[in-house]
């Protein structure tokens, strides 16, 4: 792999807190995945580079060594300028799906890759990403020279096509290019024709040979088996695994996949002539035996004229008895369900007319029940009042009150729940306030000035982001919450400080690691 990937992995290792070899493997997977996207979908977006697109170049004439050639069509790769959006493109998506990183880690990985690519192009003017190709920055124009491996992969449909020479001359073209004779030359030729008849015959034959038409091209019949059209249908493979399996990336990462089993062709077993004769002889013997048995049976005397009943052959399938039993069981189950449903409905709802037609005895029982219920309610209320009085007495014992000499009472504050008092204690605790806070981190963010901020948290909900902002504000930081749309999802970023240059913000992250959380990254003030 190129040295550029090793440089990028070294620069990303301390920022992501991941070993350099692990980041190198991630970058290998991303580059091979980009080549796969170019082959399958025709375009791929990489952060810091832009949109790479597969372009088709039609067949065109070209001159080489004084001859004209017709070049076959080819595919190449062109680069489009990067848009202003802050999405991570393929790098962010693959970090979430393939590499298994979380949202914040994937975003840091994509932004770090984009920053490393831009810095490398600014200082060196060239960036090598094998097997993708070489990126070159000239002024503000960024170009790509795809590698030979990628071009061979993209031009597989055209690998059988070769360049055709347009300078070859056919015999009819040579005859047409001969110059026409003048009148004097025609007269001298006619005068000399009488003296030299043999030469005339030879010249006529030669011109006839030159002017002879081109023989017709014989028609060639194509056999479908030569092109694999009559072969068995191959099972469809996953398009996302074709490129990685063919490129040998799995072997580099020590990943082994089981090989698919190939179906072997089993030819039919031949039957010899002796076996055919045996089969035919056995069939003829059976036919003769069948034809001879009716005559023998007819000649024998039978005791009774009534024929014997045919033997009972067991029928395949379900018998009538089983069908009848199944029907009976089904009817009984339906009846049980219907009865259960009716009983449940009757227990749930009662008709209003039944209340009017109740007997006096029923009304008296209901009156007794209501009186009993009223008694129980009175007892429960009395017990509740007693409990309240005991609770007040216990509170008075726990919270004693002292009287002043002038008669006024001194009330002491009641102790609160330690869980409820935890937030207020943490807010009022003076140890949380950082005394020696750097001025770069306590300056308020002014959107009009621009520059860069340090992101200490990124939350999907605004309420969670505000809670984190309150915690940092209590420590003395000047905090601002800014919504951002990342990969189609809205995120709320908690930012502190404001720096004019990106390098100053990166130095502040490295210098003030004791005040910042692990994983802090930069955000551009816009």
mmCIF file of C-alpha atoms in Angstrom, residues 90-315:
data_model
loop_
_atom_site.group_PDB
_atom_site.id
_atom_site.type_symbol
_atom_site.label_atom_id
_atom_site.label_comp_id
_atom_site.label_asym_id
_atom_site.label_seq_id
_atom_site.Cartn_x
_atom_site.Cartn_y
_atom_site.Cartn_z
ATOM 1 C CA UNK A 90 -18.787 6.854 1.525
ATOM 2 C CA UNK A 91 -16.310 7.112 4.408
ATOM 3 C CA UNK A 92 -19.026 7.980 6.941
ATOM 4 C CA UNK A 93 -21.452 5.305 5.691
ATOM 5 C CA UNK A 94 -18.853 2.526 5.631
ATOM 6 C CA UNK A 95 -17.599 3.520 9.089
ATOM 7 C CA UNK A 96 -21.129 2.993 10.442
ATOM 8 C CA UNK A 97 -22.060 -0.138 8.468
ATOM 9 C CA UNK A 98 -18.853 -2.078 7.715
ATOM 10 C CA UNK A 99 -16.425 -0.928 10.420
ATOM 11 C CA UNK A 100 -19.085 -0.845 13.176
ATOM 12 C CA UNK A 101 -18.256 2.614 14.569
ATOM 13 C CA UNK A 102 -20.734 4.833 16.380
ATOM 14 C CA UNK A 103 -22.033 8.134 15.036
ATOM 15 C CA UNK A 104 -19.484 10.415 16.699
ATOM 16 C CA UNK A 105 -16.527 8.161 15.888
ATOM 17 C CA UNK A 106 -17.607 7.839 12.240
ATOM 18 C CA UNK A 107 -17.996 11.603 11.919
ATOM 19 C CA UNK A 108 -14.553 12.216 13.415
ATOM 20 C CA UNK A 109 -13.042 9.586 11.109
ATOM 21 C CA UNK A 110 -14.582 11.202 8.006
ATOM 22 C CA UNK A 111 -13.608 14.752 9.013
ATOM 23 C CA UNK A 112 -10.068 13.681 9.929
ATOM 24 C CA UNK A 113 -9.626 11.930 6.570
ATOM 25 C CA UNK A 114 -10.846 15.018 4.703
ATOM 26 C CA UNK A 115 -8.496 17.291 6.658
ATOM 27 C CA UNK A 116 -5.496 14.990 6.101
ATOM 28 C CA UNK A 117 -6.200 14.784 2.346
ATOM 29 C CA UNK A 118 -6.497 18.556 1.991
ATOM 30 C CA UNK A 119 -3.305 19.218 3.965
ATOM 31 C CA UNK A 120 -1.353 16.644 1.927
ATOM 32 C CA UNK A 121 -2.523 18.159 -1.357
ATOM 33 C CA UNK A 122 -1.650 21.667 -0.152
ATOM 34 C CA UNK A 123 1.915 20.794 0.906
ATOM 35 C CA UNK A 124 2.885 18.098 -1.623
ATOM 36 C CA UNK A 125 0.472 18.800 -4.478
ATOM 37 C CA UNK A 126 0.022 15.054 -5.031
ATOM 38 C CA UNK A 127 -1.813 12.269 -3.215
ATOM 39 C CA UNK A 128 -1.474 8.562 -3.988
ATOM 40 C CA UNK A 129 -4.365 6.260 -3.050
ATOM 41 C CA UNK A 130 -3.649 2.765 -4.300
ATOM 42 C CA UNK A 131 -5.317 1.036 -6.072
ATOM 43 C CA UNK A 132 -7.549 4.045 -6.831
ATOM 44 C CA UNK A 133 -4.942 6.269 -8.488
ATOM 45 C CA UNK A 134 -2.954 9.478 -8.042
ATOM 46 C CA UNK A 135 -4.585 12.837 -7.263
ATOM 47 C CA UNK A 136 -2.798 15.989 -8.471
ATOM 48 C CA UNK A 137 -3.585 19.568 -7.402
ATOM 49 C CA UNK A 138 -2.508 22.311 -9.832
ATOM 50 C CA UNK A 139 -3.679 25.685 -8.588
ATOM 51 C CA UNK A 140 -7.329 25.080 -7.767
ATOM 52 C CA UNK A 141 -7.838 22.251 -10.284
ATOM 53 C CA UNK A 142 -7.822 18.727 -8.863
ATOM 54 C CA UNK A 143 -7.283 15.872 -11.339
ATOM 55 C CA UNK A 144 -6.983 12.102 -10.999
ATOM 56 C CA UNK A 145 -4.853 9.601 -12.883
ATOM 57 C CA UNK A 146 -6.503 6.192 -12.347
ATOM 58 C CA UNK A 147 -4.234 3.227 -11.784
ATOM 59 C CA UNK A 148 -3.683 0.531 -14.407
ATOM 60 C CA UNK A 149 -5.367 -2.007 -12.145
ATOM 61 C CA UNK A 150 -8.529 0.119 -11.906
ATOM 62 C CA UNK A 151 -8.556 0.803 -15.668
ATOM 63 C CA UNK A 152 -8.215 -2.918 -16.437
ATOM 64 C CA UNK A 153 -11.091 -3.593 -14.059
ATOM 65 C CA UNK A 154 -13.363 -0.947 -15.611
ATOM 66 C CA UNK A 155 -12.463 -1.907 -19.215
ATOM 67 C CA UNK A 156 -13.153 -5.634 -18.919
ATOM 68 C CA UNK A 157 -16.124 -5.391 -21.345
ATOM 69 C CA UNK A 158 -13.751 -3.923 -23.981
ATOM 70 C CA UNK A 159 -10.712 -6.141 -23.389
ATOM 71 C CA UNK A 160 -11.331 -8.133 -26.598
ATOM 72 C CA UNK A 161 -11.351 -4.974 -28.744
ATOM 73 C CA UNK A 162 -8.092 -3.818 -30.358
ATOM 74 C CA UNK A 163 -7.052 -0.780 -32.366
ATOM 75 C CA UNK A 164 -7.663 -0.968 -36.144
ATOM 76 C CA UNK A 165 -5.284 0.594 -38.670
ATOM 77 C CA UNK A 166 -6.979 3.001 -41.079
ATOM 78 C CA UNK A 167 -3.906 3.292 -43.392
ATOM 79 C CA UNK A 168 -4.144 -0.176 -45.038
ATOM 80 C CA UNK A 169 -5.078 -0.022 -48.767
ATOM 81 C CA UNK A 170 -7.280 -2.555 -50.567
ATOM 82 C CA UNK A 171 -6.565 -3.585 -54.215
ATOM 83 C CA UNK A 172 -9.540 -1.609 -55.563
ATOM 84 C CA UNK A 173 -8.221 1.492 -53.757
ATOM 85 C CA UNK A 174 -4.785 0.997 -55.395
ATOM 86 C CA UNK A 175 -6.386 0.756 -58.891
ATOM 87 C CA UNK A 176 -8.441 3.883 -58.290
ATOM 88 C CA UNK A 177 -5.342 5.809 -57.207
ATOM 89 C CA UNK A 178 -3.475 5.221 -60.541
ATOM 90 C CA UNK A 179 -3.156 8.530 -62.528
ATOM 91 C CA UNK A 180 -5.179 9.008 -65.740
ATOM 92 C CA UNK A 181 -3.316 9.002 -69.124
ATOM 93 C CA UNK A 182 -3.069 12.142 -71.264
ATOM 94 C CA UNK A 183 -3.914 12.249 -75.014
ATOM 95 C CA UNK A 184 -0.262 11.877 -76.131
ATOM 96 C CA UNK A 185 0.237 8.960 -73.761
ATOM 97 C CA UNK A 186 -2.932 7.330 -75.069
ATOM 98 C CA UNK A 187 -1.778 7.759 -78.731
ATOM 99 C CA UNK A 188 1.671 6.363 -77.997
ATOM 100 C CA UNK A 189 0.100 3.524 -76.108
ATOM 101 C CA UNK A 190 -2.212 2.731 -79.061
ATOM 102 C CA UNK A 191 0.720 2.947 -81.528
ATOM 103 C CA UNK A 192 2.864 0.663 -79.464
ATOM 104 C CA UNK A 193 0.005 -1.717 -78.925
ATOM 105 C CA UNK A 194 0.207 -2.857 -82.569
ATOM 106 C CA UNK A 195 3.891 -3.632 -82.259
ATOM 107 C CA UNK A 196 3.687 -5.255 -78.824
ATOM 108 C CA UNK A 197 0.545 -7.352 -78.569
ATOM 109 C CA UNK A 198 2.009 -9.625 -75.923
ATOM 110 C CA UNK A 199 2.693 -6.730 -73.579
ATOM 111 C CA UNK A 200 -0.838 -5.478 -74.043
ATOM 112 C CA UNK A 201 -2.279 -8.796 -72.967
ATOM 113 C CA UNK A 202 -0.082 -8.858 -69.929
ATOM 114 C CA UNK A 203 -1.018 -5.312 -68.908
ATOM 115 C CA UNK A 204 -4.684 -6.050 -69.437
ATOM 116 C CA UNK A 205 -4.450 -9.093 -67.242
ATOM 117 C CA UNK A 206 -2.640 -7.149 -64.547
ATOM 118 C CA UNK A 207 -5.218 -4.356 -64.600
ATOM 119 C CA UNK A 208 -7.956 -6.929 -64.527
ATOM 120 C CA UNK A 209 -6.356 -8.464 -61.494
ATOM 121 C CA UNK A 210 -6.110 -5.073 -59.824
ATOM 122 C CA UNK A 211 -9.661 -4.034 -60.655
ATOM 123 C CA UNK A 212 -11.094 -7.413 -59.636
ATOM 124 C CA UNK A 213 -13.644 -6.986 -56.846
ATOM 125 C CA UNK A 214 -12.982 -8.050 -53.304
ATOM 126 C CA UNK A 215 -14.118 -11.638 -52.684
ATOM 127 C CA UNK A 216 -17.233 -11.843 -50.499
ATOM 128 C CA UNK A 217 -16.736 -12.641 -46.855
ATOM 129 C CA UNK A 218 -17.895 -16.106 -45.911
ATOM 130 C CA UNK A 219 -20.647 -16.302 -43.350
ATOM 131 C CA UNK A 220 -19.550 -17.861 -40.095
ATOM 132 C CA UNK A 221 -22.098 -19.695 -37.989
ATOM 133 C CA UNK A 222 -21.775 -19.190 -34.250
ATOM 134 C CA UNK A 223 -22.181 -22.062 -31.847
ATOM 135 C CA UNK A 224 -23.994 -21.006 -28.636
ATOM 136 C CA UNK A 225 -21.942 -23.478 -26.614
ATOM 137 C CA UNK A 226 -18.762 -21.549 -27.495
ATOM 138 C CA UNK A 227 -20.121 -18.518 -25.649
ATOM 139 C CA UNK A 228 -21.646 -20.409 -22.720
ATOM 140 C CA UNK A 229 -25.257 -19.679 -23.719
ATOM 141 C CA UNK A 230 -26.418 -23.257 -23.192
ATOM 142 C CA UNK A 231 -24.749 -23.715 -19.820
ATOM 143 C CA UNK A 232 -26.565 -23.942 -16.509
ATOM 144 C CA UNK A 233 -27.824 -20.772 -14.838
ATOM 145 C CA UNK A 234 -25.308 -19.676 -12.244
ATOM 146 C CA UNK A 235 -26.597 -18.553 -8.838
ATOM 147 C CA UNK A 236 -26.670 -14.803 -8.366
ATOM 148 C CA UNK A 237 -24.007 -13.464 -6.055
ATOM 149 C CA UNK A 238 -24.127 -10.464 -3.808
ATOM 150 C CA UNK A 239 -22.791 -7.462 -5.735
ATOM 151 C CA UNK A 240 -21.212 -6.004 -2.593
ATOM 152 C CA UNK A 241 -18.963 -9.078 -2.181
ATOM 153 C CA UNK A 242 -17.868 -9.600 -5.809
ATOM 154 C CA UNK A 243 -15.186 -6.937 -5.865
ATOM 155 C CA UNK A 244 -13.697 -7.685 -2.424
ATOM 156 C CA UNK A 245 -13.494 -11.425 -3.107
ATOM 157 C CA UNK A 246 -11.810 -10.913 -6.506
ATOM 158 C CA UNK A 247 -9.390 -8.226 -5.332
ATOM 159 C CA UNK A 248 -7.724 -10.376 -2.652
ATOM 160 C CA UNK A 249 -8.537 -8.011 0.221
ATOM 161 C CA UNK A 250 -9.912 -10.846 2.345
ATOM 162 C CA UNK A 251 -6.605 -12.706 2.061
ATOM 163 C CA UNK A 252 -4.712 -9.623 3.253
ATOM 164 C CA UNK A 253 -6.969 -9.249 6.291
ATOM 165 C CA UNK A 254 -6.801 -13.020 7.077
ATOM 166 C CA UNK A 255 -10.510 -13.527 6.421
ATOM 167 C CA UNK A 256 -11.416 -16.943 5.034
ATOM 168 C CA UNK A 257 -14.669 -17.673 3.289
ATOM 169 C CA UNK A 258 -16.000 -21.154 2.489
ATOM 170 C CA UNK A 259 -15.693 -22.045 -1.162
ATOM 171 C CA UNK A 260 -18.949 -22.883 -2.975
ATOM 172 C CA UNK A 261 -19.392 -26.524 -3.845
ATOM 173 C CA UNK A 262 -19.420 -27.296 -7.547
ATOM 174 C CA UNK A 263 -21.993 -29.707 -8.911
ATOM 175 C CA UNK A 264 -20.417 -32.613 -10.725
ATOM 176 C CA UNK A 265 -21.939 -33.862 -13.948
ATOM 177 C CA UNK A 266 -23.053 -37.486 -13.709
ATOM 178 C CA UNK A 267 -23.451 -39.134 -17.123
ATOM 179 C CA UNK A 268 -26.262 -41.690 -17.578
ATOM 180 C CA UNK A 269 -25.405 -45.337 -16.974
ATOM 181 C CA UNK A 270 -25.263 -47.197 -20.314
ATOM 182 C CA UNK A 271 -27.423 -50.295 -20.829
ATOM 183 C CA UNK A 272 -25.823 -53.171 -22.702
ATOM 184 C CA UNK A 273 -27.520 -55.227 -25.371
ATOM 185 C CA UNK A 274 -27.591 -58.335 -23.131
ATOM 186 C CA UNK A 275 -29.628 -56.510 -20.486
ATOM 187 C CA UNK A 276 -32.036 -55.264 -23.158
ATOM 188 C CA UNK A 277 -32.525 -58.846 -24.421
ATOM 189 C CA UNK A 278 -33.243 -60.072 -20.882
ATOM 190 C CA UNK A 279 -35.828 -57.344 -20.313
ATOM 191 C CA UNK A 280 -37.555 -58.101 -23.629
ATOM 192 C CA UNK A 281 -37.587 -61.868 -22.949
ATOM 193 C CA UNK A 282 -39.091 -61.359 -19.469
ATOM 194 C CA UNK A 283 -41.797 -59.096 -20.936
ATOM 195 C CA UNK A 284 -42.684 -61.690 -23.602
ATOM 196 C CA UNK A 285 -42.902 -64.475 -20.986
ATOM 197 C CA UNK A 286 -45.265 -62.378 -18.871
ATOM 198 C CA UNK A 287 -47.473 -61.609 -21.858
ATOM 199 C CA UNK A 288 -47.708 -65.319 -22.832
ATOM 200 C CA UNK A 289 -48.527 -66.305 -19.245
ATOM 201 C CA UNK A 290 -51.284 -63.691 -19.061
ATOM 202 C CA UNK A 291 -52.782 -64.869 -22.344
ATOM 203 C CA UNK A 292 -52.685 -68.553 -21.260
ATOM 204 C CA UNK A 293 -54.314 -68.177 -17.813
ATOM 205 C CA UNK A 294 -57.875 -67.227 -18.963
ATOM 206 C CA UNK A 295 -58.291 -70.393 -21.023
ATOM 207 C CA UNK A 296 -57.199 -72.605 -18.142
ATOM 208 C CA UNK A 297 -59.581 -70.911 -15.743
ATOM 209 C CA UNK A 298 -62.455 -71.200 -18.181
ATOM 210 C CA UNK A 299 -61.887 -74.947 -18.635
ATOM 211 C CA UNK A 300 -61.982 -75.707 -14.915
ATOM 212 C CA UNK A 301 -65.444 -76.362 -13.431
ATOM 213 C CA UNK A 302 -66.592 -73.860 -10.778
ATOM 214 C CA UNK A 303 -68.791 -74.915 -7.855
ATOM 215 C CA UNK A 304 -70.923 -71.812 -8.076
ATOM 216 C CA UNK A 305 -71.724 -69.393 -10.850
ATOM 217 C CA UNK A 306 -71.367 -66.328 -8.581
ATOM 218 C CA UNK A 307 -67.947 -64.730 -9.049
ATOM 219 C CA UNK A 308 -65.705 -64.236 -6.051
ATOM 220 C CA UNK A 309 -65.590 -60.701 -4.642
ATOM 221 C CA UNK A 310 -62.484 -58.733 -5.580
ATOM 222 C CA UNK A 311 -59.832 -58.408 -2.886
ATOM 223 C CA UNK A 312 -59.945 -55.267 -0.810
ATOM 224 C CA UNK A 313 -57.165 -52.908 -1.641
ATOM 225 C CA UNK A 314 -56.318 -50.308 0.989
ATOM 226 C CA UNK A 315 -57.120 -46.879 -0.324
#
